Amino acid sequence: MEQPNSGSPSETHIDDLVSKLPVREGMVLYKSYWLWPQTAKRVMLLQDMFKARDDDVILATNPKCGTTWLKALAFTITTRSSYDLHNHPLLTLHPQEVVPFLEIPANEDLTYVETLASPRLLATHVPMSLLPESIANHGCVRIVYICREPKDAFVSLWHFWNRVHGGRGADLDLDTAFNRFCEGALPYGPFWNHCLEYWKESIARPDRVLFLKYEDMMSDPVGCVKKLALFLGVPFTDREEEGGVVEQVVRLCSFEMLSGLEANKTGNLKVRARPNVVYEKAAFFRRGKVGDWVNHMSEEMGTKLDSIMEEKLKGSGLVL
Ligand code: A3P
C-alpha cells in the first residue's frame, strides 16, 4: 500500500479513521461501501481538497461497467473541435490515459486535479453519496453514469481481478468471487447501491446526471452518442450528422477499433499510486459483449443474482 504524502495532521487523522473501520478481504467498510483502504483515505482527502468547477464533467461507473468506453466517447465528443478523428490521440493513447480518475491519480499527489485545465473530464468509481460535497452540492457539474447488467459486470470483474492479481497469488475461483459479489463485498460495492444512488439522482435531477446502460449503448450506439453529446452541452450539428461524424465517433471508440490498436494491446498503465499492481493496457479490453455471463456462470448462479437484484432494486423503477 502506498505511503501518505506527508505527515500533515489531517492525513494522520484520516489514517487513524481508516484503521478503525471494519475490515473484510483487505477492504474497509466506509459509510456502507467496501473500499480499499487507500481509496477510503483518498475519498476522505477529496472531501477536503476537491473544488468542483462549473464546467466539470464526472464520468461515474461501477468497475467493469464500461468506464474505458465512456472515457473514450466523452473525450472524443468534447474535444472534437480540436482533433481530427483520423489523426486522433486515441489512436496512440489508451482511453484510461486521456481521462484521469479522481480517486486513483496517476501520481500520488491528489492536488494534480487542480492543475488540469478547464473544462475537466474526470472519472470515478466513487458512489454518489461519497463524492466530495463540492461536487454533490454544485449545481452545474454534470455527471454521466454508465451501468451494466450485473451478471456480465460480475464476470468481467472476475476476469479482470484474476488478470491483475492472479500473478501475485491472489487468484479467486468463480464461486468465491460470486459469493462475495452477492454479499456486496467487492471494491465500491454493494453493486446495487452504487447503481441505485446514481439512478435516483438522475431521476431527481436529469439535467445533472445522465444515466446510461452498457446494453443500450451496444444496441444503439449512434442514439446514445447523440444523447451524450447533448447532455455534455456539445450536441452534433445537422452538418456533422449529415457528414457522418456521429458514426465516425462510434467507430473510433468501438471495442473492435480500440482493442485492435497497438497502443491498447501492449504495455501497462502507469498508476504510481499503486506501485505493486500491474494494470496491463490490454486487460481493459476482453470480449466487449452483452450476455457473456452464460459462458461462465451456471443458470442457478444467474437466477440467484437476478433475484438479489430484483429485490434490491424493487420500487426504484430501475431494471438491469
Ligand atoms: P468484458 O470483460 O465483458 O469484455 P471498464 O472499462 O469499466 O473496466 O469495463 C471493462 C469492460 O468493458 C470489459 O468487458 C471490456 O471488454 C469492455 N469494453 C472496453 N472497451 C469497450 C468498448 N469500446 N466498447 C464496448 N465494451 C468495451
GROMACS .gro file of N, CA, C and O in nm, residues 42 71 92-101 103-109 112 160 263-264 266-282 284:
model
  164
   42ARG      N    1  -0.838   0.831   0.022
   42ARG     CA    2  -0.847   0.934  -0.083
   42ARG      C    3  -0.986   0.998  -0.086
   42ARG      O    4  -1.000   1.117  -0.109
   71LYS      N    5  -1.501   0.679  -2.124
   71LYS     CA    6  -1.390   0.774  -2.128
   71LYS      C    7  -1.358   0.810  -2.273
   71LYS      O    8  -1.341   0.927  -2.308
   92THR      N    9  -0.322   0.660  -3.034
   92THR     CA   10  -0.190   0.630  -2.972
   92THR      C   11  -0.194   0.629  -2.820
   92THR      O   12  -0.097   0.592  -2.756
   93LEU      N   13  -0.305   0.672  -2.763
   93LEU     CA   14  -0.316   0.673  -2.616
   93LEU      C   15  -0.432   0.586  -2.572
   93LEU      O   16  -0.539   0.586  -2.635
   94HIS      N   17  -0.414   0.515  -2.461
   94HIS     CA   18  -0.522   0.433  -2.405
   94HIS      C   19  -0.630   0.526  -2.349
   94HIS      O   20  -0.597   0.631  -2.291
   95PRO      N   21  -0.759   0.489  -2.363
   95PRO     CA   22  -0.864   0.576  -2.307
   95PRO      C   23  -0.843   0.607  -2.159
   95PRO      O   24  -0.879   0.715  -2.111
   96GLN      N   25  -0.783   0.512  -2.086
   96GLN     CA   26  -0.759   0.538  -1.943
   96GLN      C   27  -0.656   0.649  -1.923
   96GLN      O   28  -0.649   0.706  -1.814
   97GLU      N   29  -0.577   0.677  -2.027
   97GLU     CA   30  -0.474   0.781  -2.014
   97GLU      C   31  -0.526   0.921  -2.047
   97GLU      O   32  -0.460   1.019  -2.015
   98VAL      N   33  -0.641   0.927  -2.114
   98VAL     CA   34  -0.687   1.061  -2.153
   98VAL      C   35  -0.786   1.121  -2.054
   98VAL      O   36  -0.812   1.241  -2.057
   99VAL      N   37  -0.843   1.037  -1.968
   99VAL     CA   38  -0.934   1.089  -1.864
   99VAL      C   39  -0.887   1.033  -1.729
   99VAL      O   40  -0.898   0.914  -1.705
  100PRO      N   41  -0.835   1.119  -1.642
  100PRO     CA   42  -0.784   1.068  -1.514
  100PRO      C   43  -0.896   1.035  -1.415
  100PRO      O   44  -1.006   1.089  -1.423
  101PHE      N   45  -0.864   0.945  -1.325
  101PHE     CA   46  -0.956   0.914  -1.216
  101PHE      C   47  -0.938   1.014  -1.103
  101PHE      O   48  -0.826   1.053  -1.071
  103GLU      N   49  -1.006   0.951  -0.785
  103GLU     CA   50  -0.954   0.889  -0.662
  103GLU      C   51  -0.837   0.795  -0.688
  103GLU      O   52  -0.783   0.738  -0.594
  104ILE      N   53  -0.801   0.775  -0.815
  104ILE     CA   54  -0.686   0.687  -0.845
  104ILE      C   55  -0.590   0.767  -0.933
  104ILE      O   56  -0.577   0.741  -1.051
  105PRO      N   57  -0.527   0.866  -0.877
  105PRO     CA   58  -0.443   0.950  -0.962
  105PRO      C   59  -0.321   0.876  -1.013
  105PRO      O   60  -0.273   0.782  -0.949
  106ALA      N   61  -0.274   0.919  -1.129
  106ALA     CA   62  -0.155   0.857  -1.187
  106ALA      C   63  -0.032   0.891  -1.103
  106ALA      O   64   0.067   0.821  -1.108
  107ASN      N   65  -0.038   0.998  -1.029
  107ASN     CA   66   0.071   1.025  -0.935
  107ASN      C   67   0.010   1.035  -0.795
  107ASN      O   68  -0.111   1.031  -0.778
  108GLU      N   69   0.096   1.045  -0.698
  108GLU     CA   70   0.046   1.036  -0.560
  108GLU      C   71  -0.017   1.165  -0.509
  108GLU      O   72  -0.081   1.165  -0.404
  109ASP      N   73   0.002   1.271  -0.582
  109ASP     CA   74  -0.043   1.399  -0.532
  109ASP      C   75  -0.185   1.428  -0.581
  109ASP      O   76  -0.208   1.451  -0.699
  112TYR      N   77  -0.315   1.723  -0.811
  112TYR     CA   78  -0.290   1.733  -0.956
  112TYR      C   79  -0.419   1.770  -1.031
  112TYR      O   80  -0.413   1.834  -1.135
  160PHE      N   81  -1.104  -0.969  -1.474
  160PHE     CA   82  -1.008  -0.860  -1.455
  160PHE      C   83  -0.928  -0.881  -1.326
  160PHE      O   84  -0.806  -0.864  -1.324
  263ALA      N   85  -0.149   0.065  -2.928
  263ALA     CA   86  -0.140   0.142  -2.803
  263ALA      C   87  -0.218   0.076  -2.690
  263ALA      O   88  -0.188   0.099  -2.572
  264ASN      N   89  -0.318  -0.005  -2.725
  264ASN     CA   90  -0.401  -0.068  -2.622
  264ASN      C   91  -0.371  -0.217  -2.605
  264ASN      O   92  -0.428  -0.282  -2.518
  266THR      N   93  -0.041  -0.350  -2.595
  266THR     CA   94   0.084  -0.379  -2.524
  266THR      C   95   0.114  -0.274  -2.417
  266THR      O   96   0.066  -0.161  -2.426
  267GLY      N   97   0.190  -0.314  -2.320
  267GLY     CA   98   0.233  -0.221  -2.216
  267GLY      C   99   0.136  -0.214  -2.100
  267GLY      O  100   0.028  -0.275  -2.102
  268ASN      N  101   0.177  -0.139  -2.000
  268ASN     CA  102   0.097  -0.127  -1.878
  268ASN      C  103   0.063   0.019  -1.853
  268ASN      O  104   0.135   0.108  -1.898
  269LEU      N  105  -0.044   0.038  -1.778
  269LEU     CA  106  -0.079   0.175  -1.739
  269LEU      C  107   0.007   0.213  -1.620
  269LEU      O  108   0.034   0.128  -1.534
  270LYS      N  109   0.047   0.337  -1.615
  270LYS     CA  110   0.128   0.382  -1.502
  270LYS      C  111   0.035   0.434  -1.394
  270LYS      O  112  -0.029   0.537  -1.411
  271VAL      N  113   0.022   0.358  -1.288
  271VAL     CA  114  -0.056   0.405  -1.174
  271VAL      C  115   0.041   0.408  -1.057
  271VAL      O  116   0.054   0.312  -0.983
  272ARG      N  117   0.112   0.519  -1.046
  272ARG     CA  118   0.219   0.524  -0.946
  272ARG      C  119   0.166   0.515  -0.804
  272ARG      O  120   0.237   0.477  -0.712
  273ALA      N  121   0.037   0.551  -0.789
  273ALA     CA  122  -0.020   0.543  -0.655
  273ALA      C  123  -0.039   0.397  -0.613
  273ALA      O  124  -0.064   0.369  -0.497
  274ARG      N  125  -0.033   0.305  -0.709
  274ARG     CA  126  -0.046   0.162  -0.677
  274ARG      C  127   0.074   0.088  -0.736
  274ARG      O  128   0.058   0.012  -0.833
  275PRO      N  129   0.191   0.110  -0.682
  275PRO     CA  130   0.313   0.058  -0.744
  275PRO      C  131   0.320  -0.094  -0.750
  275PRO      O  132   0.391  -0.148  -0.834
  276ASN      N  133   0.247  -0.162  -0.662
  276ASN     CA  134   0.258  -0.308  -0.660
  276ASN      C  135   0.165  -0.377  -0.758
  276ASN      O  136   0.167  -0.499  -0.772
  277VAL      N  137   0.078  -0.301  -0.821
  277VAL     CA  138  -0.021  -0.363  -0.909
  277VAL      C  139   0.010  -0.327  -1.054
  277VAL      O  140   0.033  -0.211  -1.086
  278VAL      N  141   0.011  -0.432  -1.140
  278VAL     CA  142   0.037  -0.407  -1.282
  278VAL      C  143  -0.097  -0.409  -1.356
  278VAL      O  144  -0.169  -0.508  -1.353
  279TYR      N  145  -0.129  -0.298  -1.417
  279TYR     CA  146  -0.251  -0.291  -1.497
  279TYR      C  147  -0.211  -0.296  -1.645
  279TYR      O  148  -0.171  -0.195  -1.702
  280GLU      N  149  -0.224  -0.416  -1.703
  280GLU     CA  150  -0.193  -0.428  -1.846
  280GLU      C  151  -0.297  -0.350  -1.925
  280GLU      O  152  -0.417  -0.360  -1.897
  281LYS      N  153  -0.253  -0.276  -2.023
  281LYS     CA  154  -0.348  -0.198  -2.104
  281LYS      C  155  -0.452  -0.288  -2.169
  281LYS      O  156  -0.569  -0.255  -2.179
  282ALA      N  157  -0.407  -0.404  -2.212
  282ALA     CA  158  -0.497  -0.496  -2.283
  282ALA      C  159  -0.606  -0.553  -2.192
  282ALA      O  160  -0.710  -0.598  -2.241
  284PHE      N  161  -0.813  -0.411  -2.020
  284PHE     CA  162  -0.938  -0.333  -2.022
  284PHE      C  163  -1.025  -0.367  -2.143
  284PHE      O  164  -1.134  -0.313  -2.158
   0.00000   0.00000   0.00000
